[in-house]
Amino acid sequence: MLAKSYGSSVYGVDANVITIEVNVSQGMKFFMVGLPDNAIKESEHRIDAAIKYSGYKMPRQKVVVNLAPADVKKEGSAYDLPIALGILKGSEQIFTEELGNFMIMGELALDGTLRPIKGVLPIAIEARKQGFKGFILPQENAAEAAIVNNLDVIPVSNLNDAIGVLEGTSDIKPVEMDTRDIFFTNLNDYEADFADVQGQENIKRALEIAAAGGHNVIMVGPPGAGKTMLAKRFPSILPPLSLTEALETTKIHSVAGRLGANASLIATRPYRAPHHTISDVALVGGGGIPQPGEISLANNGVLFLDELPEFKRTVLEVMRQPLEERRVTISRAKVSVEFPANFMLLASMNPCPCGYYNHPEKECVCPPGSVKRYLNKVSGPLLDRIDLHVEVTPVSFDQMTADRKAESSDTIRKRVIAAKEIQEKRFEGLEDVHSNALMPSQMVKEVCEINSAGKALLKNAMEKLGLSARAYDRIMKVSRTIADLAGSEDIKIEHLAEAIQYRSLDREEWAG
């Protein structure tokens, strides 16, 4: 007898329906076809044990399982449950007409219990789109799938529960969740706050400008100056995620299997801080069936690269294109997948190998020329894509022990949101442009007009610092953001002067 059930495969951040056909006929062998990977091929043994443990029999006949479309590679262990149910229906051990009405996914343990799977959210979205009655899946994944409304999400803990749902003998109810309530309850729920940071007012100011305009930042300073501490607090001053951004972010983390059990909608901006030993594939994404890398996991949030010169050169170079295009395309022979990569780059580095170049108290012991060689580990084109270069100096004892309460993240965020609203209005009607940092070059002259005094100041700075055309664009965009934070329609000379000072690494003293 032929039985059909439905599962799903995820490519990029989107899901496709996979039809699982099971034919039980005369013979004695088990065949799995349709380009399954090893994890799916091994499911025969898991399904055999699970079916027996659940009180049924694995048919000792010829069983052919076809995963259609047959020319697309399938991977993972999440097809165990729909295959097992198809075998039981095909061997006439269960009687139901409901099998084809549900999207079904889940990995079986040998005792018939279900283990959580990844990529549930895009699968649930596709199930609703294709008009399935519901989605039967492991209990731990139910909260994630329930983000999608108008779809019955039915959590089951074992094979017998799934059979009960299909035969109508189970009293398991669909999971209901108020997505908006969960989202707004957890919005801006960050553990770290700028109120904990004493001193470093100039760095906080630079990070506020970066947050307001979506600019990339590099912090340069000696060990123990507070670079990592400030970076961890940076997401807390960014504007809150919109519901659309939260859904996109959750989809990416779901595909990568990073949500964990009983996770729901992500309501805070992601913060990713990979170690400097990371490979280029782990950073941008890849694999036989491409998976998202760190730059995609940081989508709508912050990617923090600590000790930037210690990263392999190839790793940093593969980031250049995603930084400009805000997405990454991974091509394989039979499939090309696009992942969003709209992240803010926050980097930090020591000023020299010993870490004490330009230190107010400690002396640098590096040999001549080593500062330039150390900085050259980071390519010029990558540095050009970083708008703000900020020097971090150690906090003095008096600042650390001061009673004055520092500004909270909430207070700074309100100013950032006000500046963001100005930019949203400015770029209204433009697709993919929502902040000054994303402004196309042809718009810079129109949006970032400066008077003759400003032009003279900028010309002098460019000649003295030897800035590139891209650096000119960066200065103009940053000065526009500073003016927005001040609520000014025009870019004043003080806004321009502040923007120029954030090009520290272009100065002659760093090139010597």
Short mmCIF file of C-alpha atoms in Angstrom, two decimals:
data_model
loop_
_atom_site.label_atom_id
_atom_site.label_comp_id
_atom_site.label_asym_id
_atom_site.label_seq_id
_atom_site.Cartn_x
_atom_site.Cartn_y
_atom_site.Cartn_z
CA MET A 1 0.00 0.00 0.00
CA LEU A 2 1.20 3.55 -0.79
CA ALA A 3 1.14 6.23 1.94
CA LYS A 4 2.06 9.93 1.69
CA SER A 5 3.22 12.29 4.42
CA TYR A 6 4.75 15.74 4.23
CA GLY A 7 7.94 17.18 5.69
CA SER A 8 10.13 20.12 4.76
CA SER A 9 13.69 21.06 3.88
CA VAL A 10 15.24 24.46 4.57
CA TYR A 11 17.46 26.25 2.03
CA GLY A 12 18.79 29.60 3.18
CA VAL A 13 16.09 31.03 5.43
CA ASP A 14 13.17 29.62 3.42
CA ALA A 15 11.55 26.19 3.52
CA ASN A 16 10.30 23.87 0.77
CA VAL A 17 7.72 21.09 1.10
CA ILE A 18 9.10 17.55 0.80
CA THR A 19 6.63 14.79 -0.10
CA ILE A 20 7.49 11.51 1.64
CA GLU A 21 6.08 8.54 -0.28
CA VAL A 22 6.18 5.12 1.39
CA ASN A 23 5.35 1.96 -0.54
CA VAL A 24 5.07 -1.36 1.28
CA SER A 25 4.98 -4.37 -1.09
CA GLN A 26 6.21 -7.93 -1.47
CA GLY A 27 9.90 -8.43 -0.82
CA MET A 28 12.39 -8.21 2.04
CA LYS A 29 14.46 -5.04 1.80
CA PHE A 30 14.37 -1.39 2.91
CA PHE A 31 15.18 1.27 0.27
CA MET A 32 15.61 5.02 0.86
CA VAL A 33 15.73 7.16 -2.32
CA GLY A 34 15.57 10.88 -3.14
CA LEU A 35 19.15 12.02 -2.36
CA PRO A 36 19.10 11.47 1.44
CA ASP A 37 22.27 12.18 3.43
CA ASN A 38 23.76 9.72 5.93
CA ALA A 39 21.63 10.99 8.84
CA ILE A 40 18.45 10.16 6.85
CA LYS A 41 19.80 6.81 5.62
CA GLU A 42 20.52 5.79 9.23
CA SER A 43 16.91 6.59 10.18
CA GLU A 44 15.93 3.01 9.20
CA HIS A 45 17.45 1.71 12.43
CA ARG A 46 16.00 4.49 14.62
CA ILE A 47 12.54 4.01 13.07
CA ASP A 48 12.72 0.20 13.45
CA ALA A 49 13.46 0.46 17.19
CA ALA A 50 10.95 3.29 17.78
CA ILE A 51 8.09 1.46 16.02
CA LYS A 52 8.73 -1.73 18.04
CA TYR A 53 9.07 0.19 21.33
CA SER A 54 5.75 1.95 20.62
CA GLY A 55 3.88 -1.37 20.30
CA TYR A 56 3.82 -1.75 16.51
CA LYS A 57 5.75 -3.94 14.04
CA MET A 58 8.30 -2.95 11.43
CA PRO A 59 7.02 -4.65 8.26
CA ARG A 60 9.27 -7.46 7.05
CA GLN A 61 8.43 -6.65 3.46
CA LYS A 62 9.91 -4.49 0.73
CA VAL A 63 9.69 -0.87 1.97
CA VAL A 64 10.57 1.95 -0.45
CA VAL A 65 10.75 5.49 0.94
CA ASN A 66 10.99 8.28 -1.65
CA LEU A 67 11.74 11.89 -0.69
CA ALA A 68 10.37 14.09 -3.48
CA PRO A 69 11.49 16.14 -5.34
CA ALA A 70 14.06 13.37 -5.87
CA ASP A 71 16.77 15.58 -7.43
CA VAL A 72 17.19 17.87 -4.39
CA LYS A 73 19.59 16.79 -1.62
CA LYS A 74 17.98 16.31 1.82
CA GLU A 75 19.85 16.37 5.11
CA GLY A 76 19.20 15.95 8.83
CA SER A 77 17.32 13.59 11.13
CA ALA A 78 14.02 15.52 11.20
CA TYR A 79 12.36 13.20 8.65
CA ASP A 80 12.20 10.28 11.13
CA LEU A 81 8.64 10.97 12.31
CA PRO A 82 6.91 11.44 8.91
CA ILE A 83 8.73 8.37 7.52
CA ALA A 84 7.68 6.24 10.54
CA LEU A 85 4.04 7.36 10.24
CA GLY A 86 4.11 6.65 6.48
CA ILE A 87 5.45 3.12 7.13
CA LEU A 88 2.72 2.43 9.73
CA LYS A 89 -0.03 3.65 7.38
CA GLY A 90 1.49 1.85 4.38
CA SER A 91 1.57 -1.42 6.35
CA GLU A 92 -2.04 -0.83 7.51
CA GLN A 93 -1.17 -0.66 11.21
CA ILE A 94 -2.79 2.76 11.64
CA PHE A 95 -5.97 3.98 9.94
CA THR A 96 -6.29 7.69 9.27
CA GLU A 97 -7.15 10.04 6.41
CA GLU A 98 -5.43 12.94 8.16
CA LEU A 99 -1.79 12.06 7.38
CA GLY A 100 -1.67 14.26 4.26
CA ASN A 101 -3.27 17.26 6.00
CA PHE A 102 -0.37 17.95 8.38
CA MET A 103 3.22 19.06 8.05
CA ILE A 104 5.13 16.56 10.22
CA MET A 105 8.76 16.79 11.44
CA GLY A 106 10.74 15.26 14.30
CA GLU A 107 13.75 13.13 15.20
CA LEU A 108 12.94 9.80 16.87
CA ALA A 109 14.85 8.30 19.78
CA LEU A 110 15.05 4.49 19.96
CA ASP A 111 12.23 4.41 22.53
CA GLY A 112 9.87 6.43 20.29
CA THR A 113 10.28 9.78 22.07
CA LEU A 114 10.95 12.88 20.00
CA ARG A 115 14.01 15.12 20.06
CA PRO A 116 13.92 18.81 19.04
CA ILE A 117 14.91 19.83 15.51
CA LYS A 118 16.18 23.05 13.90
CA GLY A 119 14.64 25.33 11.26
CA VAL A 120 11.11 25.06 12.71
CA LEU A 121 10.05 28.69 12.15
CA PRO A 122 10.57 28.83 8.35
CA ILE A 123 8.90 25.38 8.09
CA ALA A 124 5.85 26.66 10.02
CA ILE A 125 5.66 29.72 7.75
CA GLU A 126 5.74 27.47 4.65
CA ALA A 127 3.12 25.10 6.16
CA ARG A 128 0.70 28.01 6.59
CA LYS A 129 1.47 29.29 3.09
CA GLN A 130 0.76 25.86 1.55
CA GLY A 131 -2.56 25.55 3.42
CA PHE A 132 -1.74 22.65 5.75
CA LYS A 133 -4.25 22.05 8.54
CA GLY A 134 -1.51 21.96 11.16
CA PHE A 135 2.09 21.19 12.07
CA ILE A 136 2.93 18.13 14.21
CA LEU A 137 6.36 18.53 15.81
CA PRO A 138 8.41 17.87 18.99
CA GLN A 139 7.16 19.55 22.16
CA GLU A 140 10.38 21.57 22.66
CA ASN A 141 9.89 23.31 19.30
CA ALA A 142 6.22 24.23 19.80
CA ALA A 143 6.80 27.75 21.21
CA GLU A 144 8.96 28.64 18.20
CA ALA A 145 6.42 27.36 15.63
CA ALA A 146 3.51 29.02 17.47
CA ILE A 147 4.91 32.43 16.45
CA VAL A 148 3.08 31.75 13.16
CA ASN A 149 -0.63 32.46 13.50
CA ASN A 150 -3.50 30.73 11.62
CA LEU A 151 -1.73 27.36 11.89
CA ASP A 152 -2.51 24.58 14.40
CA VAL A 153 0.81 23.80 16.07
CA ILE A 154 0.45 20.42 17.75
CA PRO A 155 3.27 19.42 20.14
CA VAL A 156 3.89 15.71 20.61
CA SER A 157 6.41 14.02 22.88
CA ASN A 158 6.53 10.57 21.22
CA LEU A 159 5.40 8.48 18.24
CA ASN A 160 2.22 7.27 19.98
CA ASP A 161 1.14 10.89 20.62
CA ALA A 162 1.49 11.64 16.90
CA ILE A 163 -0.56 8.55 15.99
CA GLY A 164 -3.24 9.62 18.51
CA VAL A 165 -3.48 13.08 16.92
CA LEU A 166 -3.89 11.60 13.41
CA GLU A 167 -6.43 8.96 14.51
CA GLY A 168 -8.39 11.48 16.60
CA THR A 169 -7.91 9.63 19.90
CA SER A 170 -5.58 12.19 21.49
CA ASP A 171 -6.68 15.19 23.57
CA ILE A 172 -3.53 17.22 22.74
CA LYS A 173 -4.56 20.80 22.00
CA PRO A 174 -2.81 23.16 19.57
CA VAL A 175 -0.41 25.62 21.22
CA GLU A 176 -1.75 29.18 21.36
CA MET A 177 0.57 32.10 21.89
CA ASP A 178 0.21 35.86 21.86
CA THR A 179 3.28 36.69 19.80
CA ARG A 180 2.93 40.45 20.18
CA ASP A 181 2.60 40.20 23.95
CA ILE A 182 5.75 38.05 24.23
CA PHE A 183 7.62 40.38 21.86
CA PHE A 184 6.77 43.61 23.68
CA THR A 185 7.32 42.03 27.13
CA ASN A 186 10.90 41.05 26.28
CA LEU A 187 11.73 44.09 24.12
CA ASN A 188 14.98 45.80 25.19
CA ASP A 189 15.51 43.24 27.97
CA TYR A 190 19.32 43.51 28.05
CA GLU A 191 21.45 42.32 30.95
CA ALA A 192 24.22 44.93 30.56
CA ASP A 193 23.67 48.69 30.79
CA PHE A 194 25.80 51.77 30.12
CA ALA A 195 24.89 52.99 33.63
CA ASP A 196 27.50 50.49 34.92
CA VAL A 197 30.34 52.21 33.02
CA GLN A 198 32.21 54.98 34.84
CA GLY A 199 34.07 57.51 32.70
CA GLN A 200 34.77 56.84 28.99
CA GLU A 201 32.36 59.62 27.99
CA ASN A 202 34.04 60.15 24.61
CA ILE A 203 33.67 56.45 23.74
CA LYS A 204 30.02 56.44 24.80
CA ARG A 205 29.48 59.48 22.58
CA ALA A 206 31.09 57.71 19.60
CA LEU A 207 28.96 54.59 20.19
CA GLU A 208 25.83 56.77 20.43
CA ILE A 209 26.66 58.29 17.03
CA ALA A 210 27.29 54.82 15.61
CA ALA A 211 23.95 53.54 16.93
CA ALA A 212 22.07 56.56 15.61
CA GLY A 213 23.45 56.32 12.07
CA GLY A 214 24.16 52.58 11.74
CA HIS A 215 27.91 53.21 11.44
CA ASN A 216 30.72 50.67 11.88
CA VAL A 217 33.21 51.35 14.71
CA ILE A 218 36.72 50.31 15.68
CA MET A 219 38.04 50.97 19.20
CA VAL A 220 41.80 51.24 19.62
CA GLY A 221 43.28 51.12 23.10
CA PRO A 222 45.55 49.30 25.57
CA PRO A 223 44.58 46.08 27.40
CA GLY A 224 42.10 46.62 30.24
CA ALA A 225 40.82 49.99 28.98
CA GLY A 226 37.22 48.68 28.76
CA LYS A 227 36.80 47.96 25.02
CA THR A 228 35.03 44.60 25.47
CA MET A 229 32.88 45.91 28.34
CA LEU A 230 31.66 48.81 26.19
CA ALA A 231 31.04 46.50 23.22
CA LYS A 232 28.80 44.19 25.28
CA ARG A 233 26.61 47.16 26.20
CA PHE A 234 26.38 48.54 22.66
CA PRO A 235 23.22 46.58 21.61
CA SER A 236 21.35 48.08 24.59
CA ILE A 237 21.40 51.58 23.01
CA LEU A 238 20.29 50.48 19.55
CA PRO A 239 16.67 51.18 18.53
CA PRO A 240 14.26 48.36 19.44
CA LEU A 241 13.68 45.59 16.92
CA SER A 242 10.53 45.87 14.83
CA LEU A 243 8.28 42.78 14.67
CA THR A 244 9.44 42.14 11.08
CA GLU A 245 13.13 42.37 12.09
CA ALA A 246 12.49 40.08 15.08
CA LEU A 247 10.86 37.48 12.82
CA GLU A 248 13.75 37.63 10.32
CA THR A 249 16.32 37.33 13.12
CA THR A 250 14.48 34.40 14.71
CA LYS A 251 14.29 32.60 11.34
CA ILE A 252 18.07 32.78 10.89
CA HIS A 253 18.77 31.52 14.42
CA SER A 254 16.19 28.77 13.93
CA VAL A 255 17.86 27.57 10.70
CA ALA A 256 21.24 27.54 12.45
CA GLY A 257 19.79 25.60 15.41
CA ARG A 258 20.76 28.34 17.89
CA LEU A 259 17.39 28.98 19.54
CA GLY A 260 17.42 26.09 22.00
CA ALA A 261 14.45 24.25 23.53
CA ASN A 262 11.19 26.13 24.23
CA ALA A 263 12.54 29.31 22.62
CA SER A 264 10.19 31.85 21.10
CA LEU A 265 10.53 35.13 19.21
CA ILE A 266 13.87 36.94 19.64
CA ALA A 267 13.06 40.40 20.98
CA THR A 268 16.56 41.82 21.55
CA ARG A 269 19.22 42.66 18.99
CA PRO A 270 21.74 39.83 18.53
CA TYR A 271 25.33 40.26 19.69
CA ARG A 272 27.88 37.89 18.20
CA ALA A 273 31.55 37.84 19.28
CA PRO A 274 33.42 35.06 17.42
CA HIS A 275 36.95 34.10 18.49
CA HIS A 276 39.82 35.25 16.28
CA THR A 277 40.56 31.62 15.26
CA ILE A 278 37.29 31.47 13.29
CA SER A 279 37.43 30.25 9.66
CA ASP A 280 36.08 32.27 6.73
CA VAL A 281 33.29 29.69 6.13
CA ALA A 282 32.19 29.89 9.78
CA LEU A 283 32.09 33.68 9.50
CA VAL A 284 30.14 34.10 6.23
CA GLY A 285 28.35 30.74 6.12
CA GLY A 286 28.66 27.63 3.95
CA GLY A 287 28.47 23.85 3.90
CA GLY A 288 27.03 21.28 1.44
CA ILE A 289 23.57 22.68 2.12
CA PRO A 290 24.60 26.24 3.08
CA GLN A 291 24.10 27.27 6.69
CA PRO A 292 24.25 30.86 8.04
CA GLY A 293 27.57 32.11 9.43
CA GLU A 294 28.31 34.60 12.20
CA ILE A 295 27.61 37.65 9.99
CA SER A 296 24.08 36.36 9.34
CA LEU A 297 23.52 35.41 12.99
CA ALA A 298 24.41 39.06 13.76
CA ASN A 299 21.76 40.29 11.27
CA ASN A 300 19.86 43.29 12.73
CA GLY A 301 22.40 43.37 15.54
CA VAL A 302 26.12 43.66 16.30
CA LEU A 303 29.15 41.64 15.19
CA PHE A 304 32.02 42.26 17.61
CA LEU A 305 35.52 41.31 16.46
CA ASP A 306 37.86 41.56 19.43
CA GLU A 307 41.61 41.89 18.64
CA LEU A 308 40.92 42.57 14.95
CA PRO A 309 44.55 42.17 13.68
CA GLU A 310 44.67 38.64 15.15
CA PHE A 311 41.96 37.42 12.73
CA LYS A 312 43.27 35.67 9.61
CA ARG A 313 43.57 38.02 6.63
CA THR A 314 41.27 35.87 4.47
CA VAL A 315 38.57 35.96 7.16
CA LEU A 316 38.55 39.76 7.24
CA GLU A 317 38.62 40.08 3.45
CA VAL A 318 35.50 37.93 2.91
CA MET A 319 33.60 40.44 5.06
CA ARG A 320 34.19 43.36 2.72
CA GLN A 321 31.40 42.60 0.26
CA PRO A 322 28.72 41.75 2.88
CA LEU A 323 29.56 45.02 4.67
CA GLU A 324 28.62 46.93 1.50
CA GLU A 325 25.73 44.82 0.22
CA ARG A 326 24.18 43.83 3.59
CA ARG A 327 23.70 40.26 2.39
CA VAL A 328 25.85 37.25 1.50
CA THR A 329 25.30 34.87 -1.40
CA ILE A 330 26.67 31.33 -1.11
CA SER A 331 26.78 29.45 -4.41
CA ARG A 332 27.04 25.71 -4.91
CA ALA A 333 26.85 23.60 -8.10
CA LYS A 334 23.10 22.98 -7.78
CA VAL A 335 21.94 25.66 -5.39
CA SER A 336 22.57 29.33 -4.62
CA VAL A 337 21.44 30.64 -1.25
CA GLU A 338 21.22 34.21 -0.01
CA PHE A 339 21.40 35.07 3.69
CA PRO A 340 20.74 38.55 5.11
CA ALA A 341 23.80 40.15 6.72
CA ASN A 342 22.60 43.59 7.80
CA PHE A 343 24.86 43.90 10.83
CA MET A 344 26.83 46.65 12.51
CA LEU A 345 30.54 45.90 12.76
CA LEU A 346 32.14 46.74 16.09
CA ALA A 347 35.85 45.93 16.30
CA SER A 348 38.61 46.47 18.82
CA MET A 349 42.40 46.27 18.72
CA ASN A 350 45.52 47.15 20.67
CA PRO A 351 47.46 50.07 19.17
CA CYS A 352 50.63 47.95 18.84
CA PRO A 353 51.91 44.42 19.66
CA CYS A 354 52.75 45.32 23.28
CA GLY A 355 49.52 47.31 23.63
CA TYR A 356 50.90 50.55 25.08
CA TYR A 357 51.57 52.83 22.08
CA ASN A 358 50.22 56.34 22.91
CA HIS A 359 49.50 55.22 26.51
CA PRO A 360 49.42 58.19 28.93
CA GLU A 361 51.48 56.41 31.62
CA LYS A 362 53.12 53.20 30.32
CA GLU A 363 55.89 53.17 27.73
CA CYS A 364 55.64 51.28 24.44
CA VAL A 365 58.48 48.74 24.08
CA CYS A 366 57.81 47.77 20.45
CA PRO A 367 60.71 48.14 17.97
CA PRO A 368 60.54 50.86 15.27
CA GLY A 369 58.09 50.14 12.46
CA SER A 370 56.16 47.49 14.41
CA VAL A 371 53.13 49.78 14.94
CA LYS A 372 52.75 50.19 11.17
CA ARG A 373 53.23 46.45 10.55
CA TYR A 374 50.64 45.63 13.23
CA LEU A 375 48.08 48.01 11.71
CA ASN A 376 48.82 46.65 8.22
CA LYS A 377 47.42 43.29 9.32
CA VAL A 378 44.04 44.96 8.74
CA SER A 379 43.69 45.92 5.08
CA GLY A 380 43.08 49.53 4.01
CA PRO A 381 39.82 48.69 2.15
CA LEU A 382 38.38 47.12 5.32
CA LEU A 383 39.42 50.10 7.49
CA ASP A 384 37.81 52.41 4.92
CA ARG A 385 34.50 50.61 5.52
CA ILE A 386 34.71 51.47 9.23
CA ASP A 387 33.27 54.95 9.79
CA LEU A 388 34.44 55.67 13.34
CA HIS A 389 37.97 55.10 14.67
CA VAL A 390 37.92 55.73 18.42
CA GLU A 391 40.88 55.84 20.82
CA VAL A 392 40.11 54.28 24.20
CA THR A 393 42.22 55.41 27.15
CA PRO A 394 42.26 53.74 30.58
CA VAL A 395 39.87 55.11 33.21
CA SER A 396 41.59 56.96 36.05
CA PHE A 397 41.13 55.97 39.71
CA ASP A 398 39.13 59.15 40.41
CA GLN A 399 36.68 58.33 37.59
CA MET A 400 36.28 54.73 38.75
CA THR A 401 35.48 55.75 42.34
CA ALA A 402 33.29 58.78 41.47
CA ASP A 403 29.79 58.86 42.99
CA ARG A 404 28.23 60.40 39.88
CA LYS A 405 25.76 58.03 38.23
CA ALA A 406 26.49 57.43 34.56
CA GLU A 407 23.81 57.80 31.89
CA SER A 408 21.67 54.69 31.44
CA SER A 409 21.25 52.86 28.14
CA ASP A 410 17.58 53.81 28.16
CA THR A 411 18.40 57.55 28.21
CA ILE A 412 20.92 57.22 25.37
CA ARG A 413 18.53 55.01 23.38
CA LYS A 414 15.84 57.70 23.42
CA ARG A 415 18.22 60.15 21.67
CA VAL A 416 19.22 57.44 19.20
CA ILE A 417 15.56 56.69 18.38
CA ALA A 418 14.85 60.41 17.81
CA ALA A 419 17.76 60.63 15.34
CA LYS A 420 16.63 57.40 13.65
CA GLU A 421 13.13 58.81 13.13
CA ILE A 422 14.64 61.81 11.29
CA GLN A 423 16.50 59.39 8.99
CA GLU A 424 13.43 57.19 8.41
CA LYS A 425 11.56 60.27 7.22
CA ARG A 426 14.51 61.40 5.08
CA PHE A 427 14.82 58.05 3.28
CA GLU A 428 11.09 57.35 3.06
CA GLY A 429 10.30 55.52 -0.16
CA LEU A 430 13.85 54.23 -0.63
CA GLU A 431 14.13 50.46 -0.39
CA ASP A 432 16.92 49.06 1.82
CA VAL A 433 18.00 52.54 2.99
CA HIS A 434 16.94 53.35 6.54
CA SER A 435 20.00 55.05 8.04
CA ASN A 436 22.77 57.48 7.12
CA ALA A 437 25.36 54.68 6.92
CA LEU A 438 23.36 52.98 4.14
CA MET A 439 23.02 56.20 2.13
CA PRO A 440 24.20 55.67 -1.49
CA SER A 441 27.15 57.83 -2.58
CA GLN A 442 25.07 59.79 -5.10
CA MET A 443 22.84 61.03 -2.26
CA VAL A 444 25.71 62.30 -0.09
CA LYS A 445 26.09 65.65 -1.89
CA GLU A 446 22.37 66.31 -1.73
CA VAL A 447 21.75 65.23 1.90
CA CYS A 448 25.09 66.29 3.42
CA GLU A 449 25.48 69.86 2.20
CA ILE A 450 28.18 71.93 3.94
CA ASN A 451 29.06 75.63 3.75
CA SER A 452 32.34 77.12 2.46
CA ALA A 453 33.97 77.08 5.92
CA GLY A 454 33.11 73.39 6.26
CA LYS A 455 34.55 72.66 2.81
CA ALA A 456 37.81 74.42 3.71
CA LEU A 457 38.07 72.43 6.95
CA LEU A 458 37.39 69.14 5.16
CA LYS A 459 39.85 69.90 2.33
CA ASN A 460 42.59 70.63 4.86
CA ALA A 461 41.82 67.43 6.80
CA MET A 462 41.78 65.26 3.66
CA GLU A 463 45.11 66.62 2.43
CA LYS A 464 46.77 66.26 5.82
CA LEU A 465 45.43 62.77 6.57
CA GLY A 466 45.56 61.48 2.98
CA LEU A 467 41.96 60.26 3.12
CA SER A 468 40.38 58.18 0.32
CA ALA A 469 37.16 59.05 -1.52
CA ARG A 470 35.34 56.44 0.56
CA ALA A 471 36.68 58.03 3.78
CA TYR A 472 35.30 61.37 2.54
CA ASP A 473 31.89 59.74 2.18
CA ARG A 474 32.17 58.27 5.67
CA ILE A 475 32.99 61.65 7.23
CA MET A 476 30.02 63.27 5.49
CA LYS A 477 27.64 60.53 6.63
CA VAL A 478 28.91 60.65 10.24
CA SER A 479 28.60 64.46 10.35
CA ARG A 480 25.01 64.11 9.07
CA THR A 481 24.29 61.70 11.95
CA ILE A 482 25.84 64.09 14.50
CA ALA A 483 23.62 66.89 13.13
CA ASP A 484 20.58 64.58 13.41
CA LEU A 485 21.40 63.85 17.06
CA ALA A 486 21.60 67.59 17.66
CA GLY A 487 18.26 68.08 15.86
CA SER A 488 19.93 70.35 13.30
CA GLU A 489 18.79 70.57 9.68
CA ASP A 490 22.20 71.79 8.52
CA ILE A 491 25.62 70.23 9.07
CA LYS A 492 27.49 72.82 11.12
CA ILE A 493 31.27 73.16 11.30
CA GLU A 494 31.36 71.63 14.81
CA HIS A 495 29.51 68.54 13.52
CA LEU A 496 32.06 68.20 10.72
CA ALA A 497 35.02 68.70 13.09
CA GLU A 498 33.71 65.97 15.42
CA ALA A 499 33.27 63.57 12.48
CA ILE A 500 36.85 64.22 11.27
CA GLN A 501 38.32 63.41 14.69
CA TYR A 502 36.83 59.90 14.41
CA ARG A 503 39.36 59.00 11.69
CA SER A 504 42.22 58.30 14.15
CA LEU A 505 43.85 55.52 12.16
CA ASP A 506 44.27 57.79 9.12
CA ARG A 507 46.60 60.14 11.01
CA GLU A 508 50.31 60.34 10.21
CA GLU A 509 51.32 59.20 13.71
CA TRP A 510 49.70 55.80 13.05
CA ALA A 511 51.41 55.42 9.69
CA GLY A 512 54.91 56.13 11.05
#
